Amino acid sequence: MKQFSAPAADKAGLYIYRNSFAGKALKKSVSLDGKVIGETANKVYFYKEITPGQHVLSTESEFSDNAVTFQAEGGKNYFARQYIKMGVFVGGAGIEMVDDAEGMQGVRDSKLAISK
């Protein structure tokens, strides 16, 4: 998975990782198009092949889910970084799409998690 081979032309690859100093012990769920992929922990990543088109990637937070919408093209990989932000009572989480270089490094520094 860490070789970042391009997926088939009719699929896109999605890497979701978390490498955050804050909130290392917190586990936060990540969902794609409303379906839970799994719970993240520090230094963990997920990989999922997805169909081309528009997708919504979200993560739970202290008060509400945070989400990012992105357009996936076939034959390409996409990288999303989940990060922990300090909340009033518990840490919340955010998610953002990152460029290939940052994403590849984040994944290299992580271990593959088993998705649902």
mmCIF file of C-alpha atoms in Angstrom:
data_model
loop_
_atom_site.group_PDB
_atom_site.id
_atom_site.type_symbol
_atom_site.label_atom_id
_atom_site.label_comp_id
_atom_site.label_asym_id
_atom_site.label_seq_id
_atom_site.Cartn_x
_atom_site.Cartn_y
_atom_site.Cartn_z
ATOM 1 C CA MET A 1 0.000 0.000 0.000
ATOM 2 C CA LYS A 2 2.866 2.378 0.684
ATOM 3 C CA GLN A 3 4.091 2.153 -2.923
ATOM 4 C CA PHE A 4 1.191 4.397 -3.958
ATOM 5 C CA SER A 5 0.525 2.599 -7.248
ATOM 6 C CA ALA A 6 -2.178 4.219 -9.326
ATOM 7 C CA PRO A 7 -5.507 2.398 -9.135
ATOM 8 C CA ALA A 8 -7.330 1.111 -12.226
ATOM 9 C CA ALA A 9 -8.844 3.771 -14.493
ATOM 10 C CA ASP A 10 -12.339 3.035 -13.141
ATOM 11 C CA LYS A 11 -11.300 3.479 -9.489
ATOM 12 C CA ALA A 12 -9.598 6.087 -7.300
ATOM 13 C CA GLY A 13 -7.476 5.380 -4.242
ATOM 14 C CA LEU A 14 -8.216 7.153 -0.973
ATOM 15 C CA TYR A 15 -5.698 7.259 1.867
ATOM 16 C CA ILE A 16 -6.850 8.662 5.222
ATOM 17 C CA TYR A 17 -4.232 9.079 7.933
ATOM 18 C CA ARG A 18 -3.685 10.640 11.312
ATOM 19 C CA ASN A 19 -0.315 11.729 12.700
ATOM 20 C CA SER A 20 -1.125 14.221 15.390
ATOM 21 C CA PHE A 21 0.790 15.158 18.491
ATOM 22 C CA ALA A 22 -2.327 16.301 20.349
ATOM 23 C CA GLY A 23 -4.874 13.741 21.479
ATOM 24 C CA LYS A 24 -2.756 10.663 20.774
ATOM 25 C CA ALA A 25 -5.015 8.414 22.876
ATOM 26 C CA LEU A 26 -8.280 9.580 21.276
ATOM 27 C CA LYS A 27 -10.045 7.437 18.710
ATOM 28 C CA LYS A 28 -12.293 9.193 16.213
ATOM 29 C CA SER A 29 -14.473 7.625 13.527
ATOM 30 C CA VAL A 30 -14.097 8.468 9.837
ATOM 31 C CA SER A 31 -16.930 8.075 7.340
ATOM 32 C CA LEU A 32 -17.110 8.177 3.563
ATOM 33 C CA ASP A 33 -20.436 9.137 2.027
ATOM 34 C CA GLY A 34 -22.182 8.470 5.343
ATOM 35 C CA LYS A 35 -20.706 4.994 5.925
ATOM 36 C CA VAL A 36 -18.172 4.475 8.710
ATOM 37 C CA ILE A 37 -14.763 3.312 7.472
ATOM 38 C CA GLY A 38 -13.331 2.860 10.961
ATOM 39 C CA GLU A 39 -11.853 4.550 13.999
ATOM 40 C CA THR A 40 -8.521 6.254 13.726
ATOM 41 C CA ALA A 41 -5.716 6.311 16.234
ATOM 42 C CA ASN A 42 -2.430 8.144 16.090
ATOM 43 C CA LYS A 43 -0.013 6.880 13.393
ATOM 44 C CA VAL A 44 -2.732 4.861 11.620
ATOM 45 C CA TYR A 45 -4.030 5.039 8.052
ATOM 46 C CA PHE A 46 -6.847 3.552 5.996
ATOM 47 C CA TYR A 47 -6.832 2.802 2.274
ATOM 48 C CA LYS A 48 -10.001 2.397 0.243
ATOM 49 C CA GLU A 49 -10.682 2.126 -3.470
ATOM 50 C CA ILE A 50 -13.587 4.347 -4.426
ATOM 51 C CA THR A 51 -15.569 5.113 -7.556
ATOM 52 C CA PRO A 52 -14.838 8.302 -9.466
ATOM 53 C CA GLY A 53 -17.154 11.189 -8.677
ATOM 54 C CA GLN A 54 -18.044 13.424 -5.764
ATOM 55 C CA HIS A 55 -17.539 12.099 -2.226
ATOM 56 C CA VAL A 56 -17.978 13.420 1.301
ATOM 57 C CA LEU A 57 -15.371 12.428 3.875
ATOM 58 C CA SER A 58 -16.262 13.214 7.488
ATOM 59 C CA THR A 59 -14.983 12.719 11.010
ATOM 60 C CA GLU A 60 -16.678 13.000 14.381
ATOM 61 C CA SER A 61 -15.917 15.995 16.521
ATOM 62 C CA GLU A 62 -16.931 17.349 19.920
ATOM 63 C CA PHE A 63 -20.073 19.154 18.771
ATOM 64 C CA SER A 64 -20.743 17.925 15.235
ATOM 65 C CA ASP A 65 -19.119 16.099 12.360
ATOM 66 C CA ASN A 66 -16.537 17.895 10.248
ATOM 67 C CA ALA A 67 -16.606 17.088 6.555
ATOM 68 C CA VAL A 68 -14.818 17.779 3.309
ATOM 69 C CA THR A 69 -16.246 17.228 -0.165
ATOM 70 C CA PHE A 70 -13.912 16.227 -2.991
ATOM 71 C CA GLN A 71 -14.109 15.124 -6.611
ATOM 72 C CA ALA A 72 -12.275 11.860 -7.355
ATOM 73 C CA GLU A 73 -10.945 10.996 -10.810
ATOM 74 C CA GLY A 74 -10.274 7.433 -11.889
ATOM 75 C CA GLY A 75 -6.654 6.284 -11.870
ATOM 76 C CA LYS A 76 -5.590 8.767 -9.162
ATOM 77 C CA ASN A 77 -4.804 8.597 -5.454
ATOM 78 C CA TYR A 78 -6.149 11.077 -2.913
ATOM 79 C CA PHE A 79 -4.892 11.830 0.583
ATOM 80 C CA ALA A 80 -6.819 13.087 3.585
ATOM 81 C CA ARG A 81 -5.376 14.013 6.970
ATOM 82 C CA GLN A 82 -7.451 13.747 10.107
ATOM 83 C CA TYR A 83 -6.224 15.961 12.926
ATOM 84 C CA ILE A 84 -7.167 16.406 16.557
ATOM 85 C CA LYS A 85 -8.078 19.802 17.924
ATOM 86 C CA MET A 86 -8.552 20.535 21.571
ATOM 87 C CA GLY A 87 -12.146 20.978 22.676
ATOM 88 C CA VAL A 88 -13.910 22.225 25.776
ATOM 89 C CA PHE A 89 -14.462 18.774 27.323
ATOM 90 C CA VAL A 90 -12.829 16.353 24.873
ATOM 91 C CA GLY A 91 -10.702 16.728 21.789
ATOM 92 C CA GLY A 92 -12.497 17.175 18.523
ATOM 93 C CA ALA A 93 -11.331 16.169 15.083
ATOM 94 C CA GLY A 94 -11.044 17.810 11.704
ATOM 95 C CA ILE A 95 -10.278 16.440 8.275
ATOM 96 C CA GLU A 96 -8.659 17.995 5.220
ATOM 97 C CA MET A 97 -7.422 16.923 1.819
ATOM 98 C CA VAL A 98 -3.650 17.282 1.409
ATOM 99 C CA ASP A 99 -1.295 17.203 -1.566
ATOM 100 C CA ASP A 100 0.442 14.008 -2.680
ATOM 101 C CA ALA A 101 3.835 14.765 -1.103
ATOM 102 C CA GLU A 102 2.399 15.548 2.333
ATOM 103 C CA GLY A 103 -0.036 12.646 2.130
ATOM 104 C CA MET A 104 2.573 10.084 1.108
ATOM 105 C CA GLN A 105 4.837 11.129 3.966
ATOM 106 C CA GLY A 106 1.975 10.942 6.451
ATOM 107 C CA VAL A 107 1.070 7.439 5.279
ATOM 108 C CA ARG A 108 4.711 6.297 5.360
ATOM 109 C CA ASP A 109 4.853 7.346 9.015
ATOM 110 C CA SER A 110 1.731 5.283 9.828
ATOM 111 C CA LYS A 111 0.506 1.691 10.006
ATOM 112 C CA LEU A 112 -2.401 0.282 8.001
ATOM 113 C CA ALA A 113 -5.668 -0.108 9.909
ATOM 114 C CA ILE A 114 -8.377 -2.593 9.049
ATOM 115 C CA SER A 115 -11.447 -0.788 7.682
ATOM 116 C CA LYS A 116 -15.048 -1.891 8.152
#
